[in-house]
Amino acid sequence: MIQVSGLSKQFESTKVLNEIDLTVSKGEVIAILGPSGSGKTTLLRCLSFLENATQGFLTFNGKTYDMTRVTKKQIRSIRMKLGFVFQGFNLFRNKTALQNVTEGLTTARHISKTDAEKKAHEMLKKVGMDYRSDFYPDELSGGQQQRVAIARAIAANPEVILFDEPTSALDPELTGEVLSVMKKLAEEGTTMIVVTHEMSFAQKVASHVIFMEDGVIVEEGAARDFFAHPKEERTIRFLKKSSIDYDYSI
Ligand code: ADP
Ligand code: MG
């Protein structure tokens, strides 16, 4: 469904991504792991054209794009099929949970207000937040805000959802509720690329794991093999350091 080849990104003189290849099939959950500064966010930003790649090709739904030469129209059409969930929730503070979900549907997708609200209630229900549909972000906990952000992302029926450390801004006791919503989406067959530090989540939910460091993929593989038999010394060191990670029993 998505194939990236030779993706590189350079900021001034620093190469932040170096010839990244990535394949995502329908229904797959890809976990991207790696220490801070390894290029994980930049990878997601290049995939969604929030950042211009220095080099690389993207094949999406059978069409191949030179990532350095895409038109605004092509970017718009690719983005319509992507959902995003960021670390900082990014909800509109002056809109209720419901309005945060309907906004993109009525403006970018020209869905009628009635249909958008129906869809938004459905999605909020799915993340366990419909009972707070009239609440403003400031009246919600971080975990609840992130669940609204997930409802917003799935409301547009994206083909793939990109998550950038969706729980890292949350207190530990709120992390579990967000991870369980994500697990549910995964079980329903949602295609997801998830940058995360939650090893137990990656272990239980991901089908494929990518470990990055310094802008390159150090190791990748089926989640089961990756955690059971990591091959690279750097991966082993990283996994050892992360083993204190709390198991949220999602
Ligand atoms: P990660 O998400 O894995 O922590 P990032 O993708 O955020 O890593 O960053 C990778 C590297 O790119 C870091 O060294 C960071 O300082 C650098 N970087 C990220 N964005 C910019 C930018 N806009 N300008 C210059 N350097 C950047
Ligand atoms: Mg990051």
Coordinates of C-alpha atoms and ligand atoms in Angstrom, one line a residue:
M1 CA 0.0 0.0 0.0
I2 CA 2.8 2.4 0.9
Q3 CA 6.4 1.9 -0.3
V4 CA 9.2 4.4 0.4
S5 CA 12.5 4.0 -1.2
G6 CA 15.8 5.9 -0.8
L7 CA 14.2 8.6 1.4
S8 CA 16.8 11.0 2.6
K9 CA 16.4 14.3 4.4
Q10 CA 19.1 16.9 5.0
F11 CA 18.8 20.0 7.2
E12 CA 21.6 22.3 6.3
S13 CA 24.7 20.1 6.5
T14 CA 23.1 17.4 8.7
K15 CA 21.7 14.3 7.1
V16 CA 18.8 13.4 9.3
L17 CA 17.4 10.5 7.2
N18 CA 19.7 8.4 5.1
E19 CA 18.3 6.2 2.3
I20 CA 15.3 4.9 4.2
D21 CA 13.3 2.1 2.6
L22 CA 9.9 1.2 4.1
T23 CA 7.0 -1.0 3.0
V24 CA 3.6 -0.9 4.7
S25 CA 0.9 -3.4 3.7
K26 CA -2.8 -3.0 4.4
G27 CA -3.7 -3.9 7.9
E28 CA -0.2 -3.8 9.2
V29 CA 0.9 -2.0 12.3
I30 CA 4.5 -0.8 12.0
A31 CA 6.2 0.3 15.2
I32 CA 9.1 2.6 14.8
L33 CA 11.5 2.6 17.7
G34 CA 14.7 4.5 18.3
P35 CA 16.5 6.9 20.6
S36 CA 15.6 10.6 20.6
G37 CA 17.1 12.4 17.6
S38 CA 17.2 9.3 15.4
G39 CA 14.9 10.8 12.8
K40 CA 11.5 9.2 13.6
T41 CA 9.5 12.4 13.6
T42 CA 11.2 13.6 10.4
L43 CA 10.4 10.3 8.7
L44 CA 6.6 10.8 9.5
R45 CA 6.8 14.4 8.5
C46 CA 8.4 13.6 5.1
L47 CA 5.8 10.8 4.6
S48 CA 3.1 13.4 5.0
F49 CA 4.9 16.1 3.1
L50 CA 5.0 18.4 6.1
E51 CA 8.7 18.3 5.4
N52 CA 10.3 18.3 2.0
A53 CA 12.4 15.2 1.4
T54 CA 15.9 15.8 -0.1
Q55 CA 15.6 12.5 -2.0
G56 CA 13.2 9.6 -2.3
F57 CA 10.3 7.9 -4.0
L58 CA 6.9 7.2 -2.5
T59 CA 4.5 4.6 -3.9
F60 CA 1.0 5.1 -2.5
N61 CA -1.9 3.0 -3.8
G62 CA -0.1 2.0 -7.0
K63 CA 1.1 5.5 -7.9
T64 CA 4.8 6.4 -7.6
Y65 CA 5.8 10.0 -6.7
D66 CA 9.3 11.5 -6.7
M67 CA 9.1 13.0 -3.3
T68 CA 11.1 16.1 -4.3
R69 CA 8.7 16.9 -7.2
V70 CA 5.2 16.4 -5.9
T71 CA 2.6 19.1 -6.8
K72 CA 0.5 20.8 -4.2
K73 CA -2.5 19.0 -5.6
Q74 CA -0.8 15.6 -5.3
I75 CA 0.2 16.4 -1.7
R76 CA -3.4 17.4 -0.9
S77 CA -4.8 14.1 -2.3
I78 CA -2.2 12.0 -0.5
R79 CA -2.9 13.8 2.8
M80 CA -6.6 13.2 2.5
K81 CA -5.8 9.6 2.9
L82 CA -3.6 9.9 5.9
G83 CA -4.6 10.4 9.6
F84 CA -2.3 12.0 12.1
V85 CA -2.0 11.7 15.9
F86 CA 0.7 13.8 17.5
Q87 CA 2.4 13.9 20.8
G88 CA 0.7 17.1 21.8
F89 CA -2.9 16.3 20.8
N90 CA -3.2 19.5 18.7
L91 CA -6.9 20.0 19.4
F92 CA -8.6 23.4 18.9
R93 CA -8.9 24.9 22.4
N94 CA -12.0 26.9 21.5
K95 CA -13.9 24.0 20.1
T96 CA -15.7 21.1 21.9
A97 CA -14.6 17.5 21.5
L98 CA -17.4 17.1 18.9
Q99 CA -16.5 20.3 17.0
N100 CA -12.9 19.2 16.9
V101 CA -13.9 16.0 15.2
T102 CA -16.5 17.6 12.8
E103 CA -14.2 20.5 11.7
G104 CA -12.1 18.7 9.2
L105 CA -15.1 16.8 7.9
T106 CA -17.2 19.9 7.1
T107 CA -14.3 22.1 5.8
A108 CA -11.8 19.9 4.0
R109 CA -14.2 17.2 3.0
H110 CA -17.4 19.2 2.5
I111 CA -19.6 16.8 4.5
S112 CA -22.9 18.3 5.7
K113 CA -23.0 19.3 9.4
T114 CA -25.6 16.7 10.2
D115 CA -23.7 13.9 8.6
A116 CA -20.4 15.1 10.2
E117 CA -22.0 15.2 13.6
K118 CA -23.4 11.7 13.2
K119 CA -20.0 10.4 12.2
A120 CA -18.2 12.4 15.0
H121 CA -20.5 10.9 17.7
E122 CA -19.9 7.4 16.2
M123 CA -16.1 7.9 16.4
L124 CA -16.2 9.5 19.8
K125 CA -18.2 6.5 21.0
K126 CA -15.5 4.2 19.6
V127 CA -12.8 5.9 21.7
G128 CA -15.1 6.0 24.8
M129 CA -15.4 9.8 24.6
D130 CA -19.0 10.4 23.4
Y131 CA -20.1 11.2 26.9
R132 CA -17.8 14.2 26.8
S133 CA -18.7 15.4 23.3
D134 CA -19.6 18.9 24.6
F135 CA -16.5 19.4 26.7
Y136 CA -13.7 21.7 25.7
P137 CA -10.1 20.3 25.6
D138 CA -9.2 22.2 28.8
E139 CA -12.0 20.3 30.6
L140 CA -10.5 16.9 29.6
S141 CA -7.5 15.0 30.8
G142 CA -4.5 14.5 28.5
G143 CA -5.6 10.9 27.9
Q144 CA -9.1 12.0 27.0
Q145 CA -7.8 14.7 24.7
Q146 CA -5.6 12.2 22.9
R147 CA -8.6 9.9 22.5
V148 CA -10.5 12.8 20.9
A149 CA -7.6 13.4 18.6
I150 CA -7.7 9.7 17.6
A151 CA -11.5 10.0 17.0
R152 CA -10.7 13.0 14.7
A153 CA -8.1 11.1 12.8
I154 CA -10.3 8.0 12.2
A155 CA -13.4 10.1 11.3
A156 CA -12.0 10.9 7.9
N157 CA -11.6 7.1 7.1
P158 CA -7.8 7.4 6.4
E159 CA -6.1 4.5 4.7
V160 CA -3.2 4.8 7.2
I161 CA -2.8 6.6 10.5
L162 CA 0.5 8.0 11.6
F163 CA 1.1 8.3 15.3
D164 CA 4.1 10.2 16.7
E165 CA 4.7 9.2 20.3
P166 CA 1.0 9.5 21.1
T167 CA 1.4 8.8 24.8
S168 CA 4.7 10.4 25.6
A169 CA 3.1 13.6 26.9
L170 CA 0.8 11.7 29.2
D171 CA 1.1 10.7 32.8
P172 CA 1.6 7.0 33.1
E173 CA -1.9 6.3 34.5
L174 CA -3.4 7.9 31.4
T175 CA -1.2 6.1 28.9
G176 CA -3.1 2.8 29.1
E177 CA -6.4 4.2 28.0
V178 CA -4.9 5.6 24.8
L179 CA -2.9 2.4 24.1
S180 CA -6.1 0.3 24.4
V181 CA -7.9 2.5 21.9
M182 CA -5.0 2.1 19.5
K183 CA -4.9 -1.7 20.1
K184 CA -8.6 -1.9 19.3
L185 CA -8.0 0.0 16.0
A186 CA -5.2 -2.4 15.2
E187 CA -7.5 -5.4 15.9
E188 CA -10.1 -3.9 13.5
G189 CA -7.4 -3.9 10.7
T190 CA -6.5 -0.3 10.7
T191 CA -3.1 0.3 9.0
M192 CA -0.9 2.2 11.4
I193 CA 2.6 3.5 11.6
V194 CA 3.4 4.2 15.3
V195 CA 6.5 5.9 16.7
T196 CA 6.5 4.8 20.3
H197 CA 8.6 4.2 23.3
E198 CA 6.1 1.7 24.7
M199 CA 7.8 -1.6 24.2
S200 CA 5.0 -3.7 25.6
F201 CA 2.6 -2.0 23.2
A202 CA 5.0 -2.6 20.3
Q203 CA 5.4 -6.2 21.3
K204 CA 1.7 -6.9 21.6
V205 CA 0.2 -4.9 18.9
A206 CA 2.8 -4.3 16.1
S207 CA 3.2 -6.7 13.2
H208 CA 6.5 -5.2 12.1
V209 CA 9.1 -3.3 14.0
I210 CA 11.7 -0.8 12.7
F211 CA 14.6 0.3 14.9
M212 CA 16.2 3.5 13.8
E213 CA 19.3 5.3 14.9
D214 CA 21.1 8.3 13.3
G215 CA 18.8 8.4 10.4
V216 CA 19.2 4.8 9.2
I217 CA 17.2 1.7 9.9
V218 CA 19.5 -0.4 12.0
E219 CA 17.3 -3.4 12.2
E220 CA 13.7 -4.4 11.3
G221 CA 11.6 -7.5 11.2
A222 CA 8.4 -9.2 12.2
A223 CA 7.6 -8.1 15.8
R224 CA 7.9 -11.6 17.2
D225 CA 11.4 -12.1 15.8
F226 CA 12.5 -8.6 16.5
F227 CA 11.9 -8.8 20.2
A228 CA 12.8 -12.5 20.7
H229 CA 16.0 -12.5 18.6
P230 CA 17.3 -9.0 18.0
K231 CA 20.4 -9.4 15.8
E232 CA 22.2 -6.1 15.9
E233 CA 24.3 -5.1 19.0
R234 CA 22.8 -1.6 19.0
T235 CA 19.2 -3.0 19.0
I236 CA 20.1 -5.4 21.9
R237 CA 21.5 -2.5 23.9
F238 CA 18.4 -0.3 23.2
L239 CA 16.0 -3.1 24.1
K240 CA 17.9 -3.8 27.4
K241 CA 17.7 -0.1 28.3
S242 CA 13.9 -0.1 27.6
S243 CA 13.1 -3.2 29.5
I244 CA 12.0 -1.2 32.6
D245 CA 9.0 -0.1 30.6
Y246 CA 5.7 -0.6 32.4
D247 CA 3.3 -3.2 31.1
Y248 CA -0.1 -1.5 30.8
S249 CA -1.7 -4.9 30.3
I250 CA -3.7 -3.6 27.4
Ligands
ADP1 P1 13.2 11.8 16.7 O1 11.8 12.1 16.4 O2 13.7 10.4 16.4 O3 13.6 12.2 18.1 P2 13.7 14.0 14.8 O4 13.2 13.5 13.5 O5 12.8 14.9 15.6 O6 14.1 12.7 15.8 O7 15.1 14.7 14.6 C1 16.2 14.1 14.0 C2 17.3 15.1 13.9 O8 17.0 16.1 13.0 C3 17.7 15.7 15.2 O9 19.1 15.8 15.3 C4 17.1 17.1 15.1 O10 17.8 18.0 15.8 C5 17.2 17.4 13.6 N1 16.1 18.2 13.1 C6 14.7 18.0 13.2 N2 14.0 19.0 12.7 C7 14.9 19.9 12.3 C8 14.8 21.2 11.6 N3 13.6 21.7 11.3 N4 16.0 21.9 11.4 C9 17.2 21.3 11.7 N5 17.3 20.2 12.2 C10 16.2 19.4 12.5
MG2 MG 10.2 12.6 17.6

